[in-house]
Coordinates of C-alpha atoms and ligand atoms in Angstrom, one line a residue:
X6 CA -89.5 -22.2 33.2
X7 CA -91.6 -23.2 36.0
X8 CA -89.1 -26.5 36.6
X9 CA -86.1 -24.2 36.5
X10 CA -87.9 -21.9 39.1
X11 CA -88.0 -24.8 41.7
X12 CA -84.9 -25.8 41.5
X13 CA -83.1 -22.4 41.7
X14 CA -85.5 -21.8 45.1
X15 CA -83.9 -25.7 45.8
X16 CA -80.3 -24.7 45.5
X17 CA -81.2 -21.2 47.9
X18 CA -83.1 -23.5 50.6
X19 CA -79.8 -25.8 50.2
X20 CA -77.4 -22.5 51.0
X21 CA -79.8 -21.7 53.6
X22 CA -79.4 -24.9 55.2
X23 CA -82.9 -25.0 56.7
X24 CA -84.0 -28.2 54.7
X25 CA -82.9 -31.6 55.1
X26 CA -80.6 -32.6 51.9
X27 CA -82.7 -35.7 51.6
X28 CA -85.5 -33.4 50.6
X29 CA -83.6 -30.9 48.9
X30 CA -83.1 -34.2 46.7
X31 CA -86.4 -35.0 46.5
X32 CA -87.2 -31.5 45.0
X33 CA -84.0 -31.5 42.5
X34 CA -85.6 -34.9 40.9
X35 CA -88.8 -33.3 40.9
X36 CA -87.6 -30.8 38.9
X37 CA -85.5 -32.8 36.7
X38 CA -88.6 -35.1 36.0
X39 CA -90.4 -31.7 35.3
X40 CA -88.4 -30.7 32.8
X41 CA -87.8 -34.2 30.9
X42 CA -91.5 -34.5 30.5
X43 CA -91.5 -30.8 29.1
X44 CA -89.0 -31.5 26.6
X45 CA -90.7 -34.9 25.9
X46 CA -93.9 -33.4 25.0
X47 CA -92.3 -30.2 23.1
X48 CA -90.6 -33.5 21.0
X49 CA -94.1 -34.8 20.8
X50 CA -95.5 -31.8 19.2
X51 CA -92.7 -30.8 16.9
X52 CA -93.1 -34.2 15.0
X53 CA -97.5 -34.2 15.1
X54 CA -96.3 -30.9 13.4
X55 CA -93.8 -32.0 11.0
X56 CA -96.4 -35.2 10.2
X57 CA -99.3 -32.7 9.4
X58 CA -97.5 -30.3 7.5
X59 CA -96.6 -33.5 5.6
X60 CA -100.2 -34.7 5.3
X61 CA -100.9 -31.0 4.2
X62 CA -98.5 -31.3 1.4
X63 CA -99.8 -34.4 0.1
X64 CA -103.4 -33.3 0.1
X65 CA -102.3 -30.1 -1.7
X66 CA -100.0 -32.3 -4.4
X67 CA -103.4 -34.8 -5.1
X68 CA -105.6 -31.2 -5.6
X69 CA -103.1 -29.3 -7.6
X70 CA -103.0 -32.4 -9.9
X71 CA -106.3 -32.8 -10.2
X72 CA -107.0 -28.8 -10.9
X73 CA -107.4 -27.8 -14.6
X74 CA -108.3 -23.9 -16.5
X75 CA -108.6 -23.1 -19.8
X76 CA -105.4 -20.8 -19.4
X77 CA -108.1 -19.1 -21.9
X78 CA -108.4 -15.1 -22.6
X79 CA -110.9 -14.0 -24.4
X80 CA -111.0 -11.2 -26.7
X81 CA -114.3 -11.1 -27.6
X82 CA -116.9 -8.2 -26.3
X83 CA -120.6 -7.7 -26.8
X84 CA -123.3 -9.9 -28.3
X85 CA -121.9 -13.2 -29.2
X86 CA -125.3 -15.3 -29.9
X87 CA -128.8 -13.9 -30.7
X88 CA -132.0 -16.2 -31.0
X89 CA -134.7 -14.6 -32.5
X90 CA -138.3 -16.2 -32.9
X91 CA -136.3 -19.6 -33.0
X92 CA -138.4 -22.4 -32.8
X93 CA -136.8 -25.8 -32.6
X94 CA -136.8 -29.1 -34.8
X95 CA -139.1 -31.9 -33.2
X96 CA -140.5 -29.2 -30.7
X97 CA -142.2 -26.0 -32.4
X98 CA -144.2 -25.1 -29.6
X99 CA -141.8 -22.9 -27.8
X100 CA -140.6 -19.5 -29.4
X101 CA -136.8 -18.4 -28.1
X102 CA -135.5 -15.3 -27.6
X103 CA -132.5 -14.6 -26.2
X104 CA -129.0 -12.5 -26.1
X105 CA -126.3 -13.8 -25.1
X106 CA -122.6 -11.5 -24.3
X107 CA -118.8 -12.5 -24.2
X108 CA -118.3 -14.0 -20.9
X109 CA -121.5 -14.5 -19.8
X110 CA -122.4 -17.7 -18.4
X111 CA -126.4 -19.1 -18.6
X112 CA -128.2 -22.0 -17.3
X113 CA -130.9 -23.7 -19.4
X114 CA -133.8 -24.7 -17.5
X115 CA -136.8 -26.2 -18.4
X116 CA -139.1 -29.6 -18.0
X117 CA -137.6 -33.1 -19.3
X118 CA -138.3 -33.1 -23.5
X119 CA -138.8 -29.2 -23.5
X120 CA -135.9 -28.8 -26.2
X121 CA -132.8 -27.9 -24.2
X122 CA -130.8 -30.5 -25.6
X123 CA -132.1 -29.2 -28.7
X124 CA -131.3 -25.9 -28.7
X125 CA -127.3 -26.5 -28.0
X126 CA -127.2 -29.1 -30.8
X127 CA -129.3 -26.0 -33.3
X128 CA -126.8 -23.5 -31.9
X129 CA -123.7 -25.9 -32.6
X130 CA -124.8 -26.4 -35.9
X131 CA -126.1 -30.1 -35.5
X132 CA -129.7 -30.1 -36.0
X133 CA -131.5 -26.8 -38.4
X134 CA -133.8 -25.0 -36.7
X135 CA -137.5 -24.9 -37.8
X136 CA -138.0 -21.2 -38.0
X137 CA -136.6 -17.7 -36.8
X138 CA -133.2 -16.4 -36.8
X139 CA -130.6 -17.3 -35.3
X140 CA -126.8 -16.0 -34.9
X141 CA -123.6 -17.0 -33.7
X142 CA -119.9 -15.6 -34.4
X143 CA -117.8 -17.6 -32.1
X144 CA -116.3 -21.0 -32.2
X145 CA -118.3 -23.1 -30.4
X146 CA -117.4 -26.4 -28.5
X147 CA -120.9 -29.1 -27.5
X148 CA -120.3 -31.8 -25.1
X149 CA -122.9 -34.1 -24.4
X150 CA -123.6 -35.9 -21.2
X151 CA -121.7 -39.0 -22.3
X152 CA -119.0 -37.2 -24.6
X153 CA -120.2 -39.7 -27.1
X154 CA -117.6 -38.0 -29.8
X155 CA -114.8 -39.6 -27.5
X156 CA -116.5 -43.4 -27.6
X157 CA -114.3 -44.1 -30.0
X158 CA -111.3 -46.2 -30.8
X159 CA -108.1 -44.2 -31.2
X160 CA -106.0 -43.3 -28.0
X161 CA -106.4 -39.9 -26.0
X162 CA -102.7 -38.6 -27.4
X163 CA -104.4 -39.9 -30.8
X164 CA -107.4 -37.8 -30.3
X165 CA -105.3 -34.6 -29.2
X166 CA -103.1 -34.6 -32.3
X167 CA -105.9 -34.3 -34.2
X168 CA -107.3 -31.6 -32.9
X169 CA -104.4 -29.4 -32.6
X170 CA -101.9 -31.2 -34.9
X171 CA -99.1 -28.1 -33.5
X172 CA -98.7 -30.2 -30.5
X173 CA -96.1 -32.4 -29.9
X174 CA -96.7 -36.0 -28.4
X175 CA -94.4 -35.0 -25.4
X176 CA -96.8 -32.1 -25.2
X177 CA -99.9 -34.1 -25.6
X178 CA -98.6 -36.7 -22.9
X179 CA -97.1 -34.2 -20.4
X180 CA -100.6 -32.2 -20.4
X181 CA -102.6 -35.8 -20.0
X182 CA -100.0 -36.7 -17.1
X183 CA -101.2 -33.7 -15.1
X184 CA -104.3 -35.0 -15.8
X185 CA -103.5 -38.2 -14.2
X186 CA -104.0 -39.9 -17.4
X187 CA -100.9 -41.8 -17.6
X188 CA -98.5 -44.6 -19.3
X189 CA -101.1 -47.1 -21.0
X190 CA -104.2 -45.0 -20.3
X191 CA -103.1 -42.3 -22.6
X192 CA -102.4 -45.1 -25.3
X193 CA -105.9 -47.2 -25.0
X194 CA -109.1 -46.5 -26.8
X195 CA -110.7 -43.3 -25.3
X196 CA -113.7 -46.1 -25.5
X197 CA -111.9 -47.7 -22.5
X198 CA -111.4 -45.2 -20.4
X199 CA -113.7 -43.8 -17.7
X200 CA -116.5 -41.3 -17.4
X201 CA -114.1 -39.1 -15.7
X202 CA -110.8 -39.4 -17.7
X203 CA -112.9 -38.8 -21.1
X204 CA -113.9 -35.8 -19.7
X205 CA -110.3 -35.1 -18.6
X206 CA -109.5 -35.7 -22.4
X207 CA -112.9 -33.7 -23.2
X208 CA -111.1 -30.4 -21.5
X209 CA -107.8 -31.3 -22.8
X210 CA -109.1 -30.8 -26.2
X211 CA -111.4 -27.9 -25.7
X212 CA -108.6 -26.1 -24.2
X213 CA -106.2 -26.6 -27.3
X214 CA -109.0 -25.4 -29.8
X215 CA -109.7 -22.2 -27.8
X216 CA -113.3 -22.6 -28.3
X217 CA -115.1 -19.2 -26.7
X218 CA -118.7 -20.7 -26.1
X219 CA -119.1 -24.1 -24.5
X220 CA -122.7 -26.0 -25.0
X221 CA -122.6 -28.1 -22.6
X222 CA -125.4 -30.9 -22.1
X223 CA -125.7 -32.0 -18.1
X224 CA -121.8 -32.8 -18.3
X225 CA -122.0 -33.6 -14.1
X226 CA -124.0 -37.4 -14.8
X227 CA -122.5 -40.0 -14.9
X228 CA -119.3 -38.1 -13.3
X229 CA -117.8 -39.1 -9.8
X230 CA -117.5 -36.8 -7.0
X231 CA -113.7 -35.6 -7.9
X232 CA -114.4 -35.3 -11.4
X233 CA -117.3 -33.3 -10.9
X234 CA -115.3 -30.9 -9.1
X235 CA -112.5 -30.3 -11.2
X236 CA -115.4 -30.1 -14.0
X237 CA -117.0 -27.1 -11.9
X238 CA -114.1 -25.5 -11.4
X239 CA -112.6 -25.7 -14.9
X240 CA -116.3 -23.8 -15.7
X241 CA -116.1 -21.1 -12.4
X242 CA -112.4 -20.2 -14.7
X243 CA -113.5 -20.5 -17.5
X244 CA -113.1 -17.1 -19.2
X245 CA -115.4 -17.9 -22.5
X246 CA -119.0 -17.9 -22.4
X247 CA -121.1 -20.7 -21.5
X248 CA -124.6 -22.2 -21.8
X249 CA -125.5 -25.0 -19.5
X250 CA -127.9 -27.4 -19.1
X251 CA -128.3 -29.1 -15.9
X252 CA -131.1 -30.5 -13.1
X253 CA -128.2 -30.1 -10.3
X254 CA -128.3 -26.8 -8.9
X255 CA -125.5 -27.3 -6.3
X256 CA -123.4 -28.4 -10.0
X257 CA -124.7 -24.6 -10.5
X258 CA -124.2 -22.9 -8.4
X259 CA -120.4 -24.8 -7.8
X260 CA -119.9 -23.2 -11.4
X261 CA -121.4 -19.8 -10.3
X262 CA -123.7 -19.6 -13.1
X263 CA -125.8 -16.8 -11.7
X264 CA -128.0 -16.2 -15.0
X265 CA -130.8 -18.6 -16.4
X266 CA -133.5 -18.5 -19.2
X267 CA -136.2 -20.7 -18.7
X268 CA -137.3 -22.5 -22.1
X269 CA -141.0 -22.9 -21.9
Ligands
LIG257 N1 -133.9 -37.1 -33.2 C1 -135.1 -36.8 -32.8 N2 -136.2 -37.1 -33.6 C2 -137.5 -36.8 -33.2 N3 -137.8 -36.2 -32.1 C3 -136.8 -35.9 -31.2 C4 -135.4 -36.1 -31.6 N4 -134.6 -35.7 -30.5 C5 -135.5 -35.1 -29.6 N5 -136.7 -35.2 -30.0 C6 -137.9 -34.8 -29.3 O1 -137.8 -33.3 -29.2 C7 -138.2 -32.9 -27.9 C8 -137.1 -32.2 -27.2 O2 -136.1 -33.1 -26.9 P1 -134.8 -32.7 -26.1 O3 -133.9 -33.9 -26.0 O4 -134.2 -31.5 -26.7 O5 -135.4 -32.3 -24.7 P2 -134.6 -31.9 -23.3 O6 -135.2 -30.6 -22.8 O7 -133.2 -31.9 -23.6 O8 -135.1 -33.1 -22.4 P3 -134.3 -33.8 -21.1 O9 -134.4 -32.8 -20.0 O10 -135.0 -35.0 -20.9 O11 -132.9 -34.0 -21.5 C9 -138.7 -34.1 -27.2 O12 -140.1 -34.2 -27.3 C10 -138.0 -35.3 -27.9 O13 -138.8 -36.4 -27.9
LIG258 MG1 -131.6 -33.1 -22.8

């Protein structure tokens, strides 16, 4: 604008005749530079644009592929899980009581050999508890912190048939490709396969048994950074009820668990 400005006040000195041409020149080139370097930079900008939008894209591609829910409604309401006067195997110092509702997510705390690793195994049906009453009417999922079950030698799409033999294996290998479990790695022993595709496979499975209450056993060790994020997040979404135990409260608080009982 400015450029074109100049030169129109140029072309009236010119018809004025009260410059000299030689400057009137002078001015017109000015103008012209002017404008060349505009468009330059307006070319300059354009493609920074088009190079960040493409960068933007990319980004977006690598988080939506990483990004897993439980696609899970629940139809549960109410009490779910009732410990009354429950005192653990191994530990029979401590007496629990607690309620526990559909939906509602809790974080276990307590001090290192307190029982909390005890308690999810007693409420999954692993270990019998010493005394008291305890009840629980949903299907309930435990993962321990090194998803031991999956240290084992048959393949993830093996693993996934068995646990929900409705699927098919282009099923089973399309829902571990979004995962970024691919080719070979979804035909290896789960054994073989890291701390954070197991866990992949660990939510692959939990998700095709629609389990309503996960027991979940400091999942975050042992985890990288990206696969404790898509671990937090799968828990923020998760629409079942959950008890977690955990020393990381920013793992916490990334799941926005807001409830806790203490076990002491
Ligand atoms: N299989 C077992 N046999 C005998 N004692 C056990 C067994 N498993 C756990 N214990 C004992 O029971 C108590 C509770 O253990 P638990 O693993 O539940 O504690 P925790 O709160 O999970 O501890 P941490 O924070 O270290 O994981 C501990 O004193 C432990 O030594
Ligand atoms: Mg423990």
């Amino acid at each position: 604008m400015k450029a074109q400005k100049r030169k129109k006040t140029g072309e009236k000195l010119r018809a004025s005749g009260s410059q000299a041409p030689i400057l009137l020149d002078a001015k017109k080139e000015q103008a012209e530079q002017s404008l060349s370097h505009l468009r330059n930079q307006q070319i300059k900008r354009l493609a920074d644009a088009k190079d960040n939008l493409m960068k933007k894209q990319s980004q977006l591609e690598h988080l939506k592929s990483q990004s897993f829910e439980f696609n899970h409604i629940t139809e549960k309401t109410g009490e779910i899980l009732r410990c009354q006067d429950l005192t653990l195997a191994f530990n029979l110092s401590i007496s629990i009581n607690f309620v526990m509702n559909a939906s509602e997510k809790i974080h276990i705390q307590g001090e290192n050999g307190i029982g909390k690793s005890t308690l999810l195994k007693t409420i999954q049906g692993l270990i019998k508890p010493h005394d008291g009453k305890m009840y629980c009417n949903v299907q309930t999922a435990y993962l321990d912190q090194n998803l031991s079950f999956l240290a084992s030698e048959i393949s993830a799409t093996e693993y996934l048939k068995t646990i929900n033999a409705n699927l098919t294996e282009q099923q089973i290998r399309t829902s571990l490709g979004n995962m970024k479990i691919r080719r070979d790695k979804a035909l290896i022993p789960l054994k073989n396969l890291s701390g954070g595709e197991r866990l992949k496979v660990a939510l692959l499975a939990l998700k095709f048994q629609h389990v309503e209450l996960l027991l979940l056993d400091e999942p975050e060790n042992h985890l990288d950074i990206e696969s404790r994020e898509l671990l937090a997040h799968a828990i923020k979404h998760f629409n079942g009820s959950v008890l977690l135990v955990s020393h990381d409260d920013s793992f916490v608080d990334a799941c926005e668990i807001t409830n806790s009982y203490h076990l002491k």
